[in-house]
Tab-separated table of N, CA and C and ligand atoms in Angstrom:
chain	number	residue	atom	x	y	z
A	217	UNK	N	31.536	4.880	-2.711
A	217	UNK	CA	31.945	6.281	-2.837
A	217	UNK	C	33.164	6.376	-3.744
A	218	UNK	N	33.258	7.437	-4.497
A	218	UNK	CA	34.450	7.603	-5.337
A	218	UNK	C	35.476	8.432	-4.578
A	219	UNK	N	36.733	8.425	-5.053
A	219	UNK	CA	37.788	9.137	-4.333
A	219	UNK	C	37.410	10.608	-4.142
A	220	UNK	N	37.694	11.131	-2.966
A	220	UNK	CA	37.368	12.532	-2.707
A	220	UNK	C	36.125	12.672	-1.851
A	221	UNK	N	35.367	11.620	-1.740
A	221	UNK	CA	34.163	11.663	-0.904
A	221	UNK	C	34.529	11.553	0.580
A	222	UNK	N	35.807	11.205	0.852
A	222	UNK	CA	36.298	10.823	2.181
A	222	UNK	C	35.317	9.845	2.807
A	223	UNK	N	34.801	10.113	3.961
A	223	UNK	CA	33.966	9.089	4.582
A	223	UNK	C	32.652	9.667	5.091
A	224	UNK	N	32.045	10.468	4.260
A	224	UNK	CA	30.790	11.111	4.679
A	224	UNK	C	29.607	10.178	4.510
A	225	UNK	N	29.833	9.032	3.832
A	225	UNK	CA	28.734	8.115	3.594
A	225	UNK	C	27.818	8.573	2.459
A	226	UNK	N	28.174	9.682	1.806
A	226	UNK	CA	27.358	10.186	0.699
A	226	UNK	C	27.734	9.442	-0.578
A	227	UNK	N	26.742	8.859	-1.221
A	227	UNK	CA	26.998	8.130	-2.478
A	227	UNK	C	26.952	9.123	-3.626
A	228	UNK	N	28.090	9.256	-4.327
A	228	UNK	CA	28.157	10.201	-5.438
A	228	UNK	C	27.748	9.514	-6.735
A	229	UNK	N	26.904	10.146	-7.507
A	229	UNK	CA	26.504	9.625	-8.819
A	229	UNK	C	27.692	9.717	-9.770
A	230	UNK	N	28.155	8.573	-10.247
A	230	UNK	CA	29.312	8.562	-11.146
A	230	UNK	C	28.899	8.358	-12.607
A	231	UNK	N	27.646	7.946	-12.831
A	231	UNK	CA	27.192	7.669	-14.198
A	231	UNK	C	26.885	8.991	-14.914
A	232	UNK	N	27.481	9.202	-16.075
A	232	UNK	CA	27.186	10.440	-16.805
A	232	UNK	C	25.704	10.497	-17.172
A	233	UNK	N	25.125	11.664	-17.071
A	233	UNK	CA	23.699	11.813	-17.378
A	233	UNK	C	23.484	12.139	-18.862
A	234	UNK	N	24.576	12.126	-19.621
A	234	UNK	CA	24.473	12.413	-21.053
A	234	UNK	C	24.309	11.137	-21.869
A	235	UNK	N	24.199	9.961	-21.188
A	235	UNK	CA	23.984	8.697	-21.903
A	235	UNK	C	22.763	8.804	-22.796
A	236	UNK	N	22.874	8.196	-23.973
A	236	UNK	CA	21.706	8.206	-24.865
A	236	UNK	C	20.582	7.395	-24.224
A	237	UNK	N	19.372	7.889	-24.330
A	237	UNK	CA	18.258	7.161	-23.723
A	237	UNK	C	18.049	5.823	-24.429
A	238	UNK	N	17.519	4.828	-23.716
A	238	UNK	CA	17.298	3.525	-24.352
A	238	UNK	C	16.229	3.611	-25.432
A	239	UNK	N	16.294	2.690	-26.377
A	239	UNK	CA	15.300	2.639	-27.453
A	239	UNK	C	14.415	1.408	-27.252
A	240	UNK	N	13.210	1.529	-27.759
A	240	UNK	CA	12.208	0.469	-27.585
A	240	UNK	C	11.682	0.019	-28.937
A	241	UNK	N	11.687	-1.310	-29.124
A	241	UNK	CA	11.123	-1.900	-30.339
A	241	UNK	C	9.612	-1.991	-30.156
A	242	UNK	N	8.870	-1.527	-31.143
A	242	UNK	CA	7.414	-1.713	-31.128
A	242	UNK	C	7.106	-2.866	-32.077
A	243	UNK	N	6.371	-3.853	-31.558
A	243	UNK	CA	6.084	-5.066	-32.317
A	243	UNK	C	4.592	-5.301	-32.487
A	244	UNK	N	4.262	-5.896	-33.621
A	244	UNK	CA	2.891	-6.310	-33.899
A	244	UNK	C	2.856	-7.828	-33.814
A	245	UNK	N	1.787	-8.362	-33.224
A	245	UNK	CA	1.649	-9.812	-33.055
A	245	UNK	C	0.562	-10.343	-33.984
A	246	UNK	N	0.779	-11.551	-34.462
A	246	UNK	CA	-0.214	-12.172	-35.339
A	246	UNK	C	-1.403	-12.700	-34.538
A	247	UNK	N	-2.537	-12.789	-35.187
A	247	UNK	CA	-3.703	-13.490	-34.645
A	247	UNK	C	-4.471	-14.009	-35.844
A	248	UNK	N	-5.506	-14.828	-35.587
A	248	UNK	CA	-6.239	-15.461	-36.687
A	248	UNK	C	-7.414	-14.640	-37.206
A	249	UNK	N	-7.717	-13.516	-36.572
A	249	UNK	CA	-8.982	-12.817	-36.866
A	249	UNK	C	-8.869	-11.416	-37.462
A	250	UNK	N	-7.827	-10.675	-37.085
A	250	UNK	CA	-7.717	-9.301	-37.595
A	250	UNK	C	-7.505	-9.341	-39.108
A	251	UNK	N	-8.336	-8.627	-39.871
A	251	UNK	CA	-8.172	-8.639	-41.336
A	251	UNK	C	-6.818	-8.052	-41.764
A	252	UNK	N	-6.247	-8.637	-42.784
A	252	UNK	CA	-4.954	-8.173	-43.297
A	252	UNK	C	-4.993	-6.689	-43.667
A	253	UNK	N	-6.087	-6.249	-44.297
A	253	UNK	CA	-6.201	-4.842	-44.731
A	253	UNK	C	-6.225	-3.897	-43.529
A	254	UNK	N	-6.795	-4.369	-42.424
A	254	UNK	CA	-6.834	-3.543	-41.219
A	254	UNK	C	-5.411	-3.318	-40.690
A	255	UNK	N	-4.608	-4.366	-40.689
A	255	UNK	CA	-3.224	-4.278	-40.211
A	255	UNK	C	-2.415	-3.337	-41.110
A	256	UNK	N	-2.609	-3.466	-42.411
A	256	UNK	CA	-1.918	-2.584	-43.362
A	256	UNK	C	-2.304	-1.132	-43.084
A	257	UNK	N	-3.583	-0.898	-42.851
A	257	UNK	CA	-4.065	0.457	-42.552
A	257	UNK	C	-3.435	1.002	-41.273
A	258	UNK	N	-3.333	0.173	-40.248
A	258	UNK	CA	-2.726	0.565	-38.962
A	258	UNK	C	-1.272	0.992	-39.171
A	259	UNK	N	-0.553	0.222	-39.969
A	259	UNK	CA	0.868	0.525	-40.206
A	259	UNK	C	1.036	1.837	-40.969
A	260	UNK	N	0.173	2.072	-41.940
A	260	UNK	CA	0.219	3.336	-42.696
A	260	UNK	C	-0.129	4.511	-41.793
A	261	UNK	N	-1.205	4.336	-41.040
A	261	UNK	CA	-1.768	5.432	-40.242
A	261	UNK	C	-0.913	5.838	-39.043
A	262	UNK	N	-0.408	4.844	-38.289
A	262	UNK	CA	0.280	5.168	-37.038
A	262	UNK	C	1.805	5.127	-37.128
A	263	UNK	N	2.324	4.529	-38.198
A	263	UNK	CA	3.781	4.431	-38.309
A	263	UNK	C	4.320	5.145	-39.548
A	264	UNK	N	3.431	5.779	-40.300
A	264	UNK	CA	3.856	6.561	-41.460
A	264	UNK	C	4.561	5.761	-42.531
A	265	UNK	N	4.218	4.483	-42.618
A	265	UNK	CA	4.864	3.636	-43.623
A	265	UNK	C	4.076	3.689	-44.934
A	266	UNK	N	4.775	3.423	-46.031
A	266	UNK	CA	4.117	3.368	-47.343
A	266	UNK	C	3.216	2.132	-47.385
A	267	UNK	N	2.333	2.095	-48.365
A	267	UNK	CA	1.452	0.932	-48.506
A	267	UNK	C	2.274	-0.340	-48.736
A	268	UNK	N	3.301	-0.229	-49.582
A	268	UNK	CA	4.144	-1.394	-49.889
A	268	UNK	C	4.887	-1.897	-48.647
A	269	UNK	N	5.487	-0.970	-47.887
A	269	UNK	CA	6.195	-1.336	-46.642
A	269	UNK	C	5.221	-1.961	-45.647
A	270	UNK	N	4.040	-1.366	-45.552
A	270	UNK	CA	3.027	-1.844	-44.609
A	270	UNK	C	2.576	-3.252	-44.968
A	271	UNK	N	2.363	-3.482	-46.251
A	271	UNK	CA	1.927	-4.811	-46.709
A	271	UNK	C	3.001	-5.852	-46.396
A	272	UNK	N	4.255	-5.477	-46.625
A	272	UNK	CA	5.392	-6.370	-46.381
A	272	UNK	C	5.495	-6.757	-44.895
A	273	UNK	N	5.389	-5.759	-44.016
A	273	UNK	CA	5.471	-6.018	-42.573
A	273	UNK	C	4.283	-6.856	-42.105
A	274	UNK	N	3.092	-6.533	-42.625
A	274	UNK	CA	1.897	-7.310	-42.278
A	274	UNK	C	2.104	-8.782	-42.627
A	275	UNK	N	2.655	-9.047	-43.826
A	275	UNK	CA	2.888	-10.428	-44.262
A	275	UNK	C	3.927	-11.126	-43.394
A	276	UNK	N	4.954	-10.373	-42.968
A	276	UNK	CA	5.975	-10.945	-42.078
A	276	UNK	C	5.334	-11.374	-40.758
A	277	UNK	N	4.482	-10.507	-40.198
A	277	UNK	CA	3.785	-10.846	-38.949
A	277	UNK	C	2.909	-12.078	-39.164
A	278	UNK	N	2.173	-12.081	-40.257
A	278	UNK	CA	1.262	-13.193	-40.580
A	278	UNK	C	2.023	-14.514	-40.677
A	279	UNK	N	3.208	-14.486	-41.285
A	279	UNK	CA	3.984	-15.712	-41.511
A	279	UNK	C	4.857	-16.116	-40.330
A	280	UNK	N	5.451	-15.113	-39.632
A	280	UNK	CA	6.418	-15.420	-38.574
A	280	UNK	C	5.849	-15.286	-37.164
A	281	UNK	N	4.682	-14.665	-37.044
A	281	UNK	CA	4.083	-14.529	-35.711
A	281	UNK	C	4.218	-13.155	-35.106
A	282	UNK	N	5.283	-12.473	-35.463
A	282	UNK	CA	5.474	-11.076	-35.015
A	282	UNK	C	6.548	-10.406	-35.842
A	283	UNK	N	6.579	-9.088	-35.793
A	283	UNK	CA	7.646	-8.333	-36.458
A	283	UNK	C	7.825	-6.999	-35.751
A	284	UNK	N	9.039	-6.489	-35.825
A	284	UNK	CA	9.320	-5.157	-35.303
A	284	UNK	C	8.847	-4.151	-36.351
A	285	UNK	N	8.048	-3.203	-35.897
A	285	UNK	CA	7.476	-2.199	-36.792
A	285	UNK	C	8.349	-0.945	-36.825
A	286	UNK	N	8.996	-0.674	-35.683
A	286	UNK	CA	9.855	0.496	-35.587
A	286	UNK	C	10.530	0.543	-34.236
A	287	UNK	N	11.506	1.449	-34.108
A	287	UNK	CA	12.265	1.613	-32.866
A	287	UNK	C	12.182	3.079	-32.455
A	288	UNK	N	11.771	3.312	-31.199
A	288	UNK	CA	11.452	4.668	-30.748
A	288	UNK	C	11.917	4.899	-29.310
A	289	UNK	N	11.888	6.159	-28.882
A	289	UNK	CA	12.091	6.487	-27.471
A	289	UNK	C	10.935	5.876	-26.676
A	290	UNK	N	11.090	5.780	-25.352
A	290	UNK	CA	10.046	5.188	-24.508
A	290	UNK	C	8.701	5.870	-24.715
A	291	UNK	N	8.711	7.198	-24.665
A	291	UNK	CA	7.448	7.961	-24.764
A	291	UNK	C	6.739	7.753	-26.092
A	292	UNK	N	7.507	7.793	-27.178
A	292	UNK	CA	6.913	7.619	-28.513
A	292	UNK	C	6.403	6.189	-28.675
A	293	UNK	N	7.202	5.207	-28.226
A	293	UNK	CA	6.803	3.796	-28.327
A	293	UNK	C	5.505	3.555	-27.553
A	294	UNK	N	5.441	4.100	-26.351
A	294	UNK	CA	4.264	3.956	-25.491
A	294	UNK	C	3.010	4.544	-26.167
A	295	UNK	N	3.194	5.687	-26.797
A	295	UNK	CA	2.081	6.344	-27.498
A	295	UNK	C	1.607	5.505	-28.684
A	296	UNK	N	2.549	4.980	-29.476
A	296	UNK	CA	2.195	4.156	-30.640
A	296	UNK	C	1.417	2.915	-30.192
A	297	UNK	N	1.923	2.240	-29.152
A	297	UNK	CA	1.260	1.028	-28.650
A	297	UNK	C	-0.169	1.358	-28.216
A	298	UNK	N	-0.322	2.460	-27.480
A	298	UNK	CA	-1.649	2.858	-26.984
A	298	UNK	C	-2.583	3.191	-28.149
A	299	UNK	N	-2.076	3.904	-29.151
A	299	UNK	CA	-2.889	4.281	-30.317
A	299	UNK	C	-3.364	3.038	-31.069
A	300	UNK	N	-2.444	2.092	-31.304
A	300	UNK	CA	-2.793	0.877	-32.047
A	300	UNK	C	-3.788	0.032	-31.253
A	301	UNK	N	-3.528	-0.153	-29.956
A	301	UNK	CA	-4.407	-0.968	-29.115
A	301	UNK	C	-5.811	-0.362	-29.041
A	302	UNK	N	-5.871	0.943	-28.935
A	302	UNK	CA	-7.164	1.620	-28.846
A	302	UNK	C	-7.927	1.519	-30.168
A	303	UNK	N	-7.221	1.736	-31.282
A	303	UNK	CA	-7.840	1.666	-32.614
A	303	UNK	C	-8.372	0.249	-32.880
A	304	UNK	N	-7.570	-0.774	-32.526
A	304	UNK	CA	-7.977	-2.176	-32.729
A	304	UNK	C	-9.203	-2.491	-31.867
A	305	UNK	N	-9.169	-2.058	-30.615
A	305	UNK	CA	-10.282	-2.308	-29.686
A	305	UNK	C	-11.573	-1.655	-30.201
A	306	UNK	N	-11.441	-0.386	-30.655
A	306	UNK	CA	-12.619	0.327	-31.157
A	306	UNK	C	-13.234	-0.363	-32.372
A	307	UNK	N	-12.379	-1.064	-33.168
A	307	UNK	CA	-12.883	-1.785	-34.332
A	307	UNK	C	-13.147	-3.254	-34.015
A	308	UNK	N	-13.018	-3.597	-32.749
A	308	UNK	CA	-13.292	-4.965	-32.259
A	308	UNK	C	-12.452	-6.038	-32.937
A	309	UNK	N	-11.164	-5.673	-33.145
A	309	UNK	CA	-10.211	-6.656	-33.657
A	309	UNK	C	-9.240	-6.993	-32.527
A	310	UNK	N	-8.787	-8.252	-32.468
A	310	UNK	CA	-7.914	-8.667	-31.353
A	310	UNK	C	-6.430	-8.329	-31.547
A	311	UNK	N	-6.125	-7.516	-32.539
A	311	UNK	CA	-4.742	-7.146	-32.843
A	311	UNK	C	-3.990	-6.678	-31.585
A	312	UNK	N	-2.787	-7.214	-31.406
A	312	UNK	CA	-1.962	-6.862	-30.252
A	312	UNK	C	-0.672	-6.164	-30.692
A	313	UNK	N	-0.325	-5.113	-29.971
A	313	UNK	CA	0.892	-4.351	-30.227
A	313	UNK	C	1.625	-4.215	-28.897
A	314	UNK	N	2.916	-4.512	-28.899
A	314	UNK	CA	3.691	-4.454	-27.655
A	314	UNK	C	5.022	-3.738	-27.894
A	315	UNK	N	5.677	-3.388	-26.792
A	315	UNK	CA	7.007	-2.770	-26.885
A	315	UNK	C	7.984	-3.506	-25.992
A	316	UNK	N	9.268	-3.415	-26.353
A	316	UNK	CA	10.317	-4.134	-25.629
A	316	UNK	C	11.589	-3.318	-25.732
A	317	UNK	N	12.313	-3.188	-24.623
A	317	UNK	CA	13.578	-2.454	-24.630
A	317	UNK	C	14.557	-3.145	-25.578
A	318	UNK	N	15.260	-2.353	-26.380
A	318	UNK	CA	16.182	-2.923	-27.385
A	318	UNK	C	17.411	-3.570	-26.746
B	127	TYC	N1	-3.337	-13.518	-39.563
B	127	TYC	C1	-4.309	-12.515	-39.950
B	127	TYC	C2	-5.232	-13.091	-41.029
B	127	TYC	O1	-4.942	-14.109	-41.597
B	127	TYC	C3	-3.645	-11.262	-40.502
B	127	TYC	C4	-2.810	-10.543	-39.481
B	127	TYC	C5	-1.558	-10.057	-39.834
B	127	TYC	C6	-3.282	-10.338	-38.200
B	127	TYC	C7	-0.775	-9.357	-38.939
B	127	TYC	C8	-2.492	-9.640	-37.252
B	127	TYC	O2	-0.497	-8.434	-36.731
B	127	TYC	C9	-1.252	-9.151	-37.630
B	127	TYC	N2	-6.335	-12.415	-41.292
């Protein structure tokens, strides 16, 4: 309890509710089967990246195993992951997209 609560046993919320919400990194994972052009298309379509930016990120994933595609609020990150996973599944590619708190 903070000062002024006396001894009512009531726990007062002391954390300001104006804190900026946490951000989430959305990442693409490499695999051996998803075509490079498909990954580039996904990046253009769902992340609004240019063809050049998309190609660059795709190559980073291909070479390093994964890359951060963007940083978003929880809701937006969750939507992007779901859109990418659904699009990959519908095209029968094993492409994986995940999110992680920054
Ligand atoms: N490694 C894949 C290939 O050689 C290309 C690829 C890149 C797959 C990025 C997934 O997230 C990925 N066809």
